[in-house]
mmCIF file of C-alpha atoms in Angstrom:
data_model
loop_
_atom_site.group_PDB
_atom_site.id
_atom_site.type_symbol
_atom_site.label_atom_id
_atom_site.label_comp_id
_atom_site.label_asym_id
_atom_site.label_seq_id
_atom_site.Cartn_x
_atom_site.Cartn_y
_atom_site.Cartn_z
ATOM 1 C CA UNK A 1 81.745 -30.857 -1.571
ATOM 2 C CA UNK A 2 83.035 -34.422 -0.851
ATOM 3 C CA UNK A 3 81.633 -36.928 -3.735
ATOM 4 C CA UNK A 4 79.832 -39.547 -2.751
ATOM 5 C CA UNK A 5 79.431 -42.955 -4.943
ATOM 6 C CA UNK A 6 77.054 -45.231 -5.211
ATOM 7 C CA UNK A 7 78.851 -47.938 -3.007
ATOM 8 C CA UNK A 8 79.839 -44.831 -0.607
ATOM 9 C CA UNK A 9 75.955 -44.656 -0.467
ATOM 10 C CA UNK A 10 74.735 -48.604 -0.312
ATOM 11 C CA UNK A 11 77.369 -48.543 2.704
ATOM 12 C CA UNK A 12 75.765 -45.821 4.266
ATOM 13 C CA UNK A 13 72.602 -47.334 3.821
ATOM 14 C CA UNK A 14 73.766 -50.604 5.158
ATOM 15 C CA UNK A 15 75.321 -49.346 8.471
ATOM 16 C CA UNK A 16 72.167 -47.464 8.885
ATOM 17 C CA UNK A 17 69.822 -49.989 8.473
ATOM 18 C CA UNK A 18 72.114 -52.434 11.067
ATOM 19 C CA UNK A 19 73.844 -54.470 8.213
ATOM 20 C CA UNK A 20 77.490 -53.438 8.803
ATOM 21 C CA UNK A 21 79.256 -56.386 7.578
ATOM 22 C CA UNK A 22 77.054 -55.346 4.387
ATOM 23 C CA UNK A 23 78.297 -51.697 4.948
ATOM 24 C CA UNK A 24 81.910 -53.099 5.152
ATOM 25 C CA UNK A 25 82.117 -54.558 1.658
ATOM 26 C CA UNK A 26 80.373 -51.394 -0.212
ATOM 27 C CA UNK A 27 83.201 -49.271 1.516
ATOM 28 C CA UNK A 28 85.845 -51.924 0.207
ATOM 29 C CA UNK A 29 84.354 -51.577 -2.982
ATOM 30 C CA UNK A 30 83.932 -47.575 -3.036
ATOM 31 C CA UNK A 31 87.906 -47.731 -2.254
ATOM 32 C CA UNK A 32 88.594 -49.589 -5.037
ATOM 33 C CA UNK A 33 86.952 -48.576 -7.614
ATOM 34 C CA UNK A 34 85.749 -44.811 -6.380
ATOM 35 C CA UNK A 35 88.550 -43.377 -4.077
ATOM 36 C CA UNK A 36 91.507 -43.793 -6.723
ATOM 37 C CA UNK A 37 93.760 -40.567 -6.183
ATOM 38 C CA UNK A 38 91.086 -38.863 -3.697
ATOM 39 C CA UNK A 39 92.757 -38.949 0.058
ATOM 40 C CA UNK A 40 89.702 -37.369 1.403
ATOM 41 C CA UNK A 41 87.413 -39.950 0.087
ATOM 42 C CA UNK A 42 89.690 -42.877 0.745
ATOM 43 C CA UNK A 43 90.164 -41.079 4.609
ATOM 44 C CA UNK A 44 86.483 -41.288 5.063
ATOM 45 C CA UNK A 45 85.443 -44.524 3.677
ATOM 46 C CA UNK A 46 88.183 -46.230 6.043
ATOM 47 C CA UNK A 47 86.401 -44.110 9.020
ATOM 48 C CA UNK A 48 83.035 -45.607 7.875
ATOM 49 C CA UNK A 49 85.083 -48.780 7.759
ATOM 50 C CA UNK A 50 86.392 -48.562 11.256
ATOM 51 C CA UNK A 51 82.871 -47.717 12.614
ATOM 52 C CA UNK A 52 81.216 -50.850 10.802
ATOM 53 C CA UNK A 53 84.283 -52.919 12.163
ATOM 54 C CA UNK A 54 83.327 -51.442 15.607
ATOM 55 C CA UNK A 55 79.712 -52.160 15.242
ATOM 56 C CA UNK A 56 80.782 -55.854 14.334
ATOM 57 C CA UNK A 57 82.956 -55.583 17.991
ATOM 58 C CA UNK A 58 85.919 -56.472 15.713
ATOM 59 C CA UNK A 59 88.304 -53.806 17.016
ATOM 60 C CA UNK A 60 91.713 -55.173 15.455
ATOM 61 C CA UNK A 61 90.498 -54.387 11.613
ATOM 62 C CA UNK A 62 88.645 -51.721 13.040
ATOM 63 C CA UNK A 63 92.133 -49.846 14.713
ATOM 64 C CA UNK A 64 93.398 -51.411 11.092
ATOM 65 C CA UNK A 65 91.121 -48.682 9.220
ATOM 66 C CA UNK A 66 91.549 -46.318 11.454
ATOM 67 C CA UNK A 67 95.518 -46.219 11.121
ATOM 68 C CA UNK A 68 94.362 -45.726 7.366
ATOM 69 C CA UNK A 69 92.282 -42.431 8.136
ATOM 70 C CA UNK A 70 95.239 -41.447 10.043
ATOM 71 C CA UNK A 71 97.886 -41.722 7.784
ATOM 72 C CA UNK A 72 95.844 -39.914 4.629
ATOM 73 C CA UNK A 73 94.131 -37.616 6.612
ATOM 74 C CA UNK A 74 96.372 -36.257 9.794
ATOM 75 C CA UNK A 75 94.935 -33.239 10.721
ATOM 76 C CA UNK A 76 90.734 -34.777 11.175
ATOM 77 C CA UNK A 77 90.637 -35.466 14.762
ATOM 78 C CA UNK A 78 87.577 -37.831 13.993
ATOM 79 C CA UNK A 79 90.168 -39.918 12.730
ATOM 80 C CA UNK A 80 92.462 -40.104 15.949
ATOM 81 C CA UNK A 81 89.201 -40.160 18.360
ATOM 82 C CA UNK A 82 88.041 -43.544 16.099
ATOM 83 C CA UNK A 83 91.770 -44.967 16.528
ATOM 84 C CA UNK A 84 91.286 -44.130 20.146
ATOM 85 C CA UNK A 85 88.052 -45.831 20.574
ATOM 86 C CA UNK A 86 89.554 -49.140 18.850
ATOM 87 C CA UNK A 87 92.861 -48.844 21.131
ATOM 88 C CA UNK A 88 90.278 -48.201 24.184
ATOM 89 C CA UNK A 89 88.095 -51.582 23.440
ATOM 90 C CA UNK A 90 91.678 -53.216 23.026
ATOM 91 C CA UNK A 91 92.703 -52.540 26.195
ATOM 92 C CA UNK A 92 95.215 -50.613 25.339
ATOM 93 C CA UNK A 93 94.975 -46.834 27.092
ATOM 94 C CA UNK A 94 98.550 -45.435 27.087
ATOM 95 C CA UNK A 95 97.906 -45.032 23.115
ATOM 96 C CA UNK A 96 94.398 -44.565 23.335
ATOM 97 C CA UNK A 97 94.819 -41.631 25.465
ATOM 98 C CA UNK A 98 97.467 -40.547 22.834
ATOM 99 C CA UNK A 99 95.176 -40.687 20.313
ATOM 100 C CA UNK A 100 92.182 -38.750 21.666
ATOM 101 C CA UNK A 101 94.469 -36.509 22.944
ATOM 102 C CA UNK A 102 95.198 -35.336 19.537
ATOM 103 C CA UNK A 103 92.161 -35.283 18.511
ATOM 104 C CA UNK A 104 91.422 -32.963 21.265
ATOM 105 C CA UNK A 105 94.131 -30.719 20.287
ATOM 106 C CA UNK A 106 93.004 -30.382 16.637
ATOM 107 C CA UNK A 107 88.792 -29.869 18.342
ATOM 108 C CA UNK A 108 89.347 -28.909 22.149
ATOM 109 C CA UNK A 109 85.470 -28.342 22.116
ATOM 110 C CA UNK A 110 84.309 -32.081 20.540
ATOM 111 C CA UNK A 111 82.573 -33.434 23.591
ATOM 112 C CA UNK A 112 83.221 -37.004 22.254
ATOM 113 C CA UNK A 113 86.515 -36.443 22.100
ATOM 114 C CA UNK A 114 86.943 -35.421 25.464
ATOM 115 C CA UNK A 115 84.431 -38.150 26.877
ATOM 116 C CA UNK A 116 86.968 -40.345 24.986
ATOM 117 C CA UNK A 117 90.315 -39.032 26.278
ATOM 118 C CA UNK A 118 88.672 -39.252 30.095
ATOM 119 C CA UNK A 119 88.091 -43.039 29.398
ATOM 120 C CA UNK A 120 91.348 -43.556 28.424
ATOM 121 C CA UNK A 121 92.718 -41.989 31.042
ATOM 122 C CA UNK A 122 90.804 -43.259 33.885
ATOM 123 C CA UNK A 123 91.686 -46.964 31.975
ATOM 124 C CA UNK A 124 95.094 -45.869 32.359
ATOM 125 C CA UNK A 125 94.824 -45.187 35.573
ATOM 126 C CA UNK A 126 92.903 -48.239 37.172
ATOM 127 C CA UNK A 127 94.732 -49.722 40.303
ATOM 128 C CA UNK A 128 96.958 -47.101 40.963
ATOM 129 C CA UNK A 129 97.061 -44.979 44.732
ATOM 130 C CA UNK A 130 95.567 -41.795 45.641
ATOM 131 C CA UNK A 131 98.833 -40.709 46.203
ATOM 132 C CA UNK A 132 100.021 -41.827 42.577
ATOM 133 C CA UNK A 133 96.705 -39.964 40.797
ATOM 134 C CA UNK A 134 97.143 -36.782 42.982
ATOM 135 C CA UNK A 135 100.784 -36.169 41.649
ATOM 136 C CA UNK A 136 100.303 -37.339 38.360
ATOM 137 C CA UNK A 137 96.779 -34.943 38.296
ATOM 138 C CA UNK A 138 99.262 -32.122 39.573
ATOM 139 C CA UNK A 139 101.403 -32.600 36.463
ATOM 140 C CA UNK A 140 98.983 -32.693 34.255
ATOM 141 C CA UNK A 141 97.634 -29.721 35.562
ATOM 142 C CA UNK A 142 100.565 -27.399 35.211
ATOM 143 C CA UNK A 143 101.011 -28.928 31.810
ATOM 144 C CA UNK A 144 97.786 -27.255 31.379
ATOM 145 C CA UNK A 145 98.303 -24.342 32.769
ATOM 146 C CA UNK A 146 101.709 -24.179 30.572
ATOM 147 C CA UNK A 147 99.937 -24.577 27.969
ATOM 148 C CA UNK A 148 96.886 -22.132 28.477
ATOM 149 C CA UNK A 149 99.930 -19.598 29.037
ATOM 150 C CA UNK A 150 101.363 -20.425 25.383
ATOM 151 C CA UNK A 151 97.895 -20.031 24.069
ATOM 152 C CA UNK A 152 97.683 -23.204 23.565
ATOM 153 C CA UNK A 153 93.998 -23.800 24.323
ATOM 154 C CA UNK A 154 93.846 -27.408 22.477
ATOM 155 C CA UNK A 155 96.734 -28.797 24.677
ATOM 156 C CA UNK A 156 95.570 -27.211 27.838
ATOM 157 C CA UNK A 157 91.802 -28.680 27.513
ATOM 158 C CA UNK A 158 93.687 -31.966 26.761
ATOM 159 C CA UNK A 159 95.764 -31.733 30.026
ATOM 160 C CA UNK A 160 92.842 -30.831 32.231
ATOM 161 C CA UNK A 161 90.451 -33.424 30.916
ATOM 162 C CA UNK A 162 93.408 -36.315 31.990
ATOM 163 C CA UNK A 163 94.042 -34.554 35.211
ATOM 164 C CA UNK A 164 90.098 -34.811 35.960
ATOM 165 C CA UNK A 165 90.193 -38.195 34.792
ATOM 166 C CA UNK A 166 93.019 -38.434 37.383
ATOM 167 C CA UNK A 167 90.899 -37.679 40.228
ATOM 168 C CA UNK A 168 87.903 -37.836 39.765
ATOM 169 C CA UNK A 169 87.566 -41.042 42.139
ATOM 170 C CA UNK A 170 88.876 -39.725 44.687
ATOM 171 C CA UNK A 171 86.239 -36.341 44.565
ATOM 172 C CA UNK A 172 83.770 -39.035 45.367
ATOM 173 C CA UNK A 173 85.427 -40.200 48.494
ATOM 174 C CA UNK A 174 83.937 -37.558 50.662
ATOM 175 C CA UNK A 175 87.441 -36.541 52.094
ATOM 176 C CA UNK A 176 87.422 -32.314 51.142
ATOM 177 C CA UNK A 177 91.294 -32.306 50.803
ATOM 178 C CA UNK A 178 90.664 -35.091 48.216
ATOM 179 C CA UNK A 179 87.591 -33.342 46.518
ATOM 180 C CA UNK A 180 90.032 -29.891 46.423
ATOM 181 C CA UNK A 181 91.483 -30.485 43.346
ATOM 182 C CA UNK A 182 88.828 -31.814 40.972
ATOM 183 C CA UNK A 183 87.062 -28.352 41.585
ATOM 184 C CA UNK A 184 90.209 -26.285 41.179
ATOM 185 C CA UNK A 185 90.840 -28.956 37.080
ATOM 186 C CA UNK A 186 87.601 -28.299 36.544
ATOM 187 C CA UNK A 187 87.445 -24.430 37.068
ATOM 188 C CA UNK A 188 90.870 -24.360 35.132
ATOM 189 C CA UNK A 189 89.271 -26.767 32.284
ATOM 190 C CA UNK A 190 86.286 -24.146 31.865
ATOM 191 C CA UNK A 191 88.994 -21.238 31.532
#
């Protein structure tokens, strides 16, 4: 079990109730004075950070304490998929899709996570052709299929989510050799 201190819980309380700035300073104060030596706490109270930050719509300290998560805590994806969100309202998508990406491939099933990585990805992929999104969907999709083959379901999931992202606009165009391969992504996603 993950102890919990006082400040942990007046920050809690403060996010909760729609004070995050509030929220923001008992988390400071938890890390100082609570999370000496403890990654795991340190890792979450810089996620509760981050998602006070967010709240605030200050997304620069927010990818700030998510970097933090990161770096003590690799292996959480909620970590990542909150470093994506803040790289996502920053307009940055080539790393945002990096970063829910990973989280994906440490929780292929997260539906946040995925919902995330398509975001980035369609960001990404604003103002380019039909002809650019169909062959970059295509290699995406026998990344995916590479992947499935290695047993590597978290990577596969990953690459079919950004291939649907890919083209999913152009399903909606009515043209059937268009709409093709958004049913054959998302039959190979559901493998």
């Amino acid at each position: 079990m993950l102890f919990r201190s006082v400040n942990q819980s007046l920050g809690d309380t403060a996010f909760r109730e729609g004070r995050p700035a509030e929220a923001i300073f008992f988390y400071m104060e938890a890390l100082t004075q609570d999370a000496k030596g403890n990654a795991e706490l340190a890792a979450t109270l810089h996620s509760n950070s981050e998602a006070a930050y967010a709240k605030l719509g200050d997304h620069v300290a927010a990818l700030v304490e998510a970097e933090a998560v990161v770096r003590l805590r690799p292996e959480w994806a909620k970590g990542h998929a909150r470093k994506g969100l803040s790289l996502l309202h920053l307009y940055r998508p080539k790393e945002a899709q990096g970063s829910y990406a990973q989280a994906v491939l440490l929780e292929p099933t997260a539906e946040g996570y995925l919902v995330g990585l398509r975001q980035a990805t369609e960001q990404l992929m604003e103002g380019k052709s039909a002809f650019c999104r169909r062959f970059d969907a295509d290699k995406m999709k026998e990344n995916g299929n590479m992947a499935l083959k290695a047993g590597d379901v978290g990577l596969a999931v990953a690459s079919y989510t950004m291939a649907l992202a890919m083209v999913a606009p152009l399903a909606q165009t009515g043209n059937k050799a268009l709409q093709h391969p958004f049913a054959v992504y998302s039959s190979s996603r559901s493998q």
